[in-house]
PDB file of C-alpha atoms in Angstrom:
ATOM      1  CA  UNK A   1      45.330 111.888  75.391  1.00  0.00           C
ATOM      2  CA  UNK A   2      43.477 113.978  77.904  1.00  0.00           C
ATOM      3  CA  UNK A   3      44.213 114.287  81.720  1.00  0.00           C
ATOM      4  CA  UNK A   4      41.009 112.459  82.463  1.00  0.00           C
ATOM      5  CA  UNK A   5      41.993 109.224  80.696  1.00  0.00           C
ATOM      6  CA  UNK A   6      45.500 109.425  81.882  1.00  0.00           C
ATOM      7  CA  UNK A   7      44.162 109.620  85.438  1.00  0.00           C
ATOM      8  CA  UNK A   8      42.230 107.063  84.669  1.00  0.00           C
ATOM      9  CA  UNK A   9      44.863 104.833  83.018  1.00  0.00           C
ATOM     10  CA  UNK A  10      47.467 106.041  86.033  1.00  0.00           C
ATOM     11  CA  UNK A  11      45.057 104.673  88.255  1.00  0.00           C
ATOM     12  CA  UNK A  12      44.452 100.622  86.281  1.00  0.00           C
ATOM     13  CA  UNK A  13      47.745 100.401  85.075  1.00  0.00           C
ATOM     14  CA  UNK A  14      50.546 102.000  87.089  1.00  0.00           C
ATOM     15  CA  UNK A  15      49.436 100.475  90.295  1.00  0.00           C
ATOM     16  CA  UNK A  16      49.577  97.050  89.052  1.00  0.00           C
ATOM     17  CA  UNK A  17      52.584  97.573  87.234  1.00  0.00           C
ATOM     18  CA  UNK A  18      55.036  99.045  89.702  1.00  0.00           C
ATOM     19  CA  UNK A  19      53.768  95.926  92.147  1.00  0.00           C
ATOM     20  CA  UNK A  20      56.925  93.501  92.155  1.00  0.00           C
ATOM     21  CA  UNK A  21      56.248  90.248  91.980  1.00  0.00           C
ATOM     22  CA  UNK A  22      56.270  87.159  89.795  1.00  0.00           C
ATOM     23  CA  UNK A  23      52.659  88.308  88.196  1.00  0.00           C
ATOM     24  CA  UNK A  24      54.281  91.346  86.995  1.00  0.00           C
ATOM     25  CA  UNK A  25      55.002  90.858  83.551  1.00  0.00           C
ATOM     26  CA  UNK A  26      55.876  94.674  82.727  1.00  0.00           C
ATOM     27  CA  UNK A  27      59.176  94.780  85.624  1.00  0.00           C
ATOM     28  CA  UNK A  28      61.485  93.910  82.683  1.00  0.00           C
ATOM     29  CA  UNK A  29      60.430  96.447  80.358  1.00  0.00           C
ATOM     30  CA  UNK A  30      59.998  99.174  82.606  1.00  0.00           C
ATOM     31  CA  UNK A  31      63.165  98.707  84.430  1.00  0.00           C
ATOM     32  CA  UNK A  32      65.195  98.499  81.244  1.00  0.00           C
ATOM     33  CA  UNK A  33      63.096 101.461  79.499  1.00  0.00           C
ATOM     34  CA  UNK A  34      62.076 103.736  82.120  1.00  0.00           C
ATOM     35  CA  UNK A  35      64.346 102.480  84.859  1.00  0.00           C
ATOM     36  CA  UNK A  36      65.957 106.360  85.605  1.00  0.00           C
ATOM     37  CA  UNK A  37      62.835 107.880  85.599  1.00  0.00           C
ATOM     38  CA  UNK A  38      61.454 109.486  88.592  1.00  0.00           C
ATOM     39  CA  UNK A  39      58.480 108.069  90.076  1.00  0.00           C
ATOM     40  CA  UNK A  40      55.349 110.393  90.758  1.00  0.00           C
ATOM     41  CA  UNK A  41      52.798 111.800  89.039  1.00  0.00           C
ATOM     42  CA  UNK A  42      52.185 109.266  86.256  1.00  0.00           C
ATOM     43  CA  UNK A  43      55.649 109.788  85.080  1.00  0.00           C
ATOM     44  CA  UNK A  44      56.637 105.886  84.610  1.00  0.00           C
ATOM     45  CA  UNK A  45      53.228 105.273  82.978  1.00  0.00           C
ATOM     46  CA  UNK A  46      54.808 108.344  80.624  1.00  0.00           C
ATOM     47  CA  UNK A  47      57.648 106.560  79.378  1.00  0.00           C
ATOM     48  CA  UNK A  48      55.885 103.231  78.972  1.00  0.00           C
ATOM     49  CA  UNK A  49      53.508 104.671  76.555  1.00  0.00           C
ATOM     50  CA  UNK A  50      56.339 106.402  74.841  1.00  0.00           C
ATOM     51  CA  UNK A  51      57.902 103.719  74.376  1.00  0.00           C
ATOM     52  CA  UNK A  52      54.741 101.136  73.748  1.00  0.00           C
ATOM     53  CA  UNK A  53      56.539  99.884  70.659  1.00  0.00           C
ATOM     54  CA  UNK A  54      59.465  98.809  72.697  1.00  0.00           C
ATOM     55  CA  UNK A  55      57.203  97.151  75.345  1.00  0.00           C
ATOM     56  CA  UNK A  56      57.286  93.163  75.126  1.00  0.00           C
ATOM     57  CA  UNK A  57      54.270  91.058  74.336  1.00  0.00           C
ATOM     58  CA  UNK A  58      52.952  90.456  77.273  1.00  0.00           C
ATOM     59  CA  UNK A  59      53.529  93.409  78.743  1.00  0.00           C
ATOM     60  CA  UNK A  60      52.231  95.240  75.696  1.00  0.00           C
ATOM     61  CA  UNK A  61      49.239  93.023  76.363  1.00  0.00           C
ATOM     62  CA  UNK A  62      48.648  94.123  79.576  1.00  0.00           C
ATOM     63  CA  UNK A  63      48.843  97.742  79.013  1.00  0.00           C
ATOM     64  CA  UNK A  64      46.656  97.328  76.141  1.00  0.00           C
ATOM     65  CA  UNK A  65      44.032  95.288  78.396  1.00  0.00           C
ATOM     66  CA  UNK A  66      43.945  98.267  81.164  1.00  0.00           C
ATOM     67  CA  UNK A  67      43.670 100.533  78.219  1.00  0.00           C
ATOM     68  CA  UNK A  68      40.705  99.074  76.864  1.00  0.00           C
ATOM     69  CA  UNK A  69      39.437  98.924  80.366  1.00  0.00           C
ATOM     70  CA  UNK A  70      40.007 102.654  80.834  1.00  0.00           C
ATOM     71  CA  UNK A  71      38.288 104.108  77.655  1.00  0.00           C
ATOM     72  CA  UNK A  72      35.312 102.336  78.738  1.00  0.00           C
ATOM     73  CA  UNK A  73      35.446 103.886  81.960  1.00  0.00           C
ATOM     74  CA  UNK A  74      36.308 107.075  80.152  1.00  0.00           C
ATOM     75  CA  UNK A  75      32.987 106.670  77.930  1.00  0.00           C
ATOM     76  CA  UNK A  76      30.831 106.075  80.914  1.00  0.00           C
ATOM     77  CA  UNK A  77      31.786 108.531  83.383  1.00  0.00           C
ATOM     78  CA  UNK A  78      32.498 111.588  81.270  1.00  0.00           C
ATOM     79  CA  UNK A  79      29.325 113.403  82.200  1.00  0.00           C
ATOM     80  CA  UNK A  80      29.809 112.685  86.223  1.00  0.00           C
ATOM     81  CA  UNK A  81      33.282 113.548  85.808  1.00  0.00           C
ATOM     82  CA  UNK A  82      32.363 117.072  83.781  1.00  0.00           C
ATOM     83  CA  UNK A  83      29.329 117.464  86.334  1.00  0.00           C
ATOM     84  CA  UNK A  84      31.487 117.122  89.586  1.00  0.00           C
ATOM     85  CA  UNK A  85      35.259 117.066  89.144  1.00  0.00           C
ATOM     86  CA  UNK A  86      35.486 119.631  85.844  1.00  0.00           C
ATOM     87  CA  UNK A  87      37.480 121.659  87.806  1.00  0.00           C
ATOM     88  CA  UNK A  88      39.310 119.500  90.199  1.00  0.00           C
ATOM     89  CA  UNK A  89      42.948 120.286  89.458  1.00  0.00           C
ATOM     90  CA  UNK A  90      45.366 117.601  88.110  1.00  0.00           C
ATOM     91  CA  UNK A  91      47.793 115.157  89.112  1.00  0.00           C
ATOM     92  CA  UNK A  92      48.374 113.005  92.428  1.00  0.00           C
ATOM     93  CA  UNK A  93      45.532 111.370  91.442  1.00  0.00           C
ATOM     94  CA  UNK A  94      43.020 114.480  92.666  1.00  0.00           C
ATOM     95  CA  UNK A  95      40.821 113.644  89.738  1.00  0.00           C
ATOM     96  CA  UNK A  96      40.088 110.232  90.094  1.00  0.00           C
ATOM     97  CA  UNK A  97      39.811 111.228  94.515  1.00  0.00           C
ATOM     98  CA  UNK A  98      37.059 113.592  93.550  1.00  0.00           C
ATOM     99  CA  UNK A  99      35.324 111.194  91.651  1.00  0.00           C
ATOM    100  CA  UNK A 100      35.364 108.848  94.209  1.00  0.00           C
ATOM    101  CA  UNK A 101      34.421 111.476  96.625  1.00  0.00           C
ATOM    102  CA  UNK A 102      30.957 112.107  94.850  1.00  0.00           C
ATOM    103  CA  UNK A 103      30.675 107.878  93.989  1.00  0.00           C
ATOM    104  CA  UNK A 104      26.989 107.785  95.606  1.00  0.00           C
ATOM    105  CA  UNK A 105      25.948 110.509  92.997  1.00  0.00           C
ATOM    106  CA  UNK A 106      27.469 108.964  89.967  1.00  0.00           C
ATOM    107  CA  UNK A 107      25.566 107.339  87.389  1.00  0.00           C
ATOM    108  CA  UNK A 108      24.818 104.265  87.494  1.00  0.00           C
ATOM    109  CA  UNK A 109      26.634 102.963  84.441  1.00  0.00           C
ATOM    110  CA  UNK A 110      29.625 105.294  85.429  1.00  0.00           C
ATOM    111  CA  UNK A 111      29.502 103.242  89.284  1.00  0.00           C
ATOM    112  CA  UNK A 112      29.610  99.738  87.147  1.00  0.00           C
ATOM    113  CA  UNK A 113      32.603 100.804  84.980  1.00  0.00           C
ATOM    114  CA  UNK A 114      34.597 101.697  88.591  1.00  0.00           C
ATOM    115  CA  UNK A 115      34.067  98.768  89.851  1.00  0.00           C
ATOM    116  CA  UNK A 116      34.565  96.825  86.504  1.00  0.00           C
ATOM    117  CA  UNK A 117      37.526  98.699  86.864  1.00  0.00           C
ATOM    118  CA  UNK A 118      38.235  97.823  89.936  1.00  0.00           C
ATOM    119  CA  UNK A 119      37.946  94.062  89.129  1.00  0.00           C
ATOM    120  CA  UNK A 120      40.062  94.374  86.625  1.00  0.00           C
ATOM    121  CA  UNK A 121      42.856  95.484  88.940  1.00  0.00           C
ATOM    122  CA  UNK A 122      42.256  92.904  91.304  1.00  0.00           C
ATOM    123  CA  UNK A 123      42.831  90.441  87.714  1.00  0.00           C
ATOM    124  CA  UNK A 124      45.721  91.670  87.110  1.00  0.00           C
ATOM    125  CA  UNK A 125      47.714  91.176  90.011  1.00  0.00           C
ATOM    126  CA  UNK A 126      47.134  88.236  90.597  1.00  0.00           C
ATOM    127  CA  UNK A 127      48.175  87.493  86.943  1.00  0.00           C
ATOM    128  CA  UNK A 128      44.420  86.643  84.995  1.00  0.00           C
TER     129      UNK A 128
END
């Protein structure tokens, strides 16, 4: 999986999931699988995927929902994100900032997939 996509998937999913809460159907499994891990960087988003088999049904729902979400994102933004963040480096969410940064110049499918994105997010924690 490339950087872009995890950023992007680091952004939908990990925010949602660390939320407490009784929408949060993931707390379980990531407590249980990835409870020792550090947080930062995308590293709890790490060991969920690494351990997507272990994930429970809903949960594995979830992720796979956001996933979904994200490769269309992915699809639709690659050209803005090669045009203006190519070079933006990595991690703490600096790709997906720069992006945001240049949001009036995007395309205008890439600007519906953010805030399809965006919806999504808002979806999710409240438990739809």
């Amino acid at each position: 999986m490339g950087k872009w996509i995890a950023a992007v998937l680091i952004l939908c999913f990990a925010n949602i999931s660390i939320a407490k809460g009784p929408n949060d159907v993931c707390a379980q499994d990531r407590e249980t699988l990835c409870g020792k891990v550090e947080r930062g960087e995308g590293r709890v988003l790490k060991c969920m995927m690494e351990n997507k088999d272990k994930l429970s049904a809903d949960c594995k729902a979830k992720f796979e929902k956001m996933k979904d979400h994200a490769m269309e994102m992915k699809d639709a933004c690659h050209e803005d994100h090669e045009k203006f963040c190519a070079n933006a480096s990595g991690g703490k969410g600096r790709k997906m900032k720069c992006m945001m940064e240049h949001k009036d110049e995007l395309s205008a499918d890439c600007r519906a997939q953010m805030e399809n994105m965006k919806d999504a997010r808002k979806k999710m924690r409240k438990g739809n």
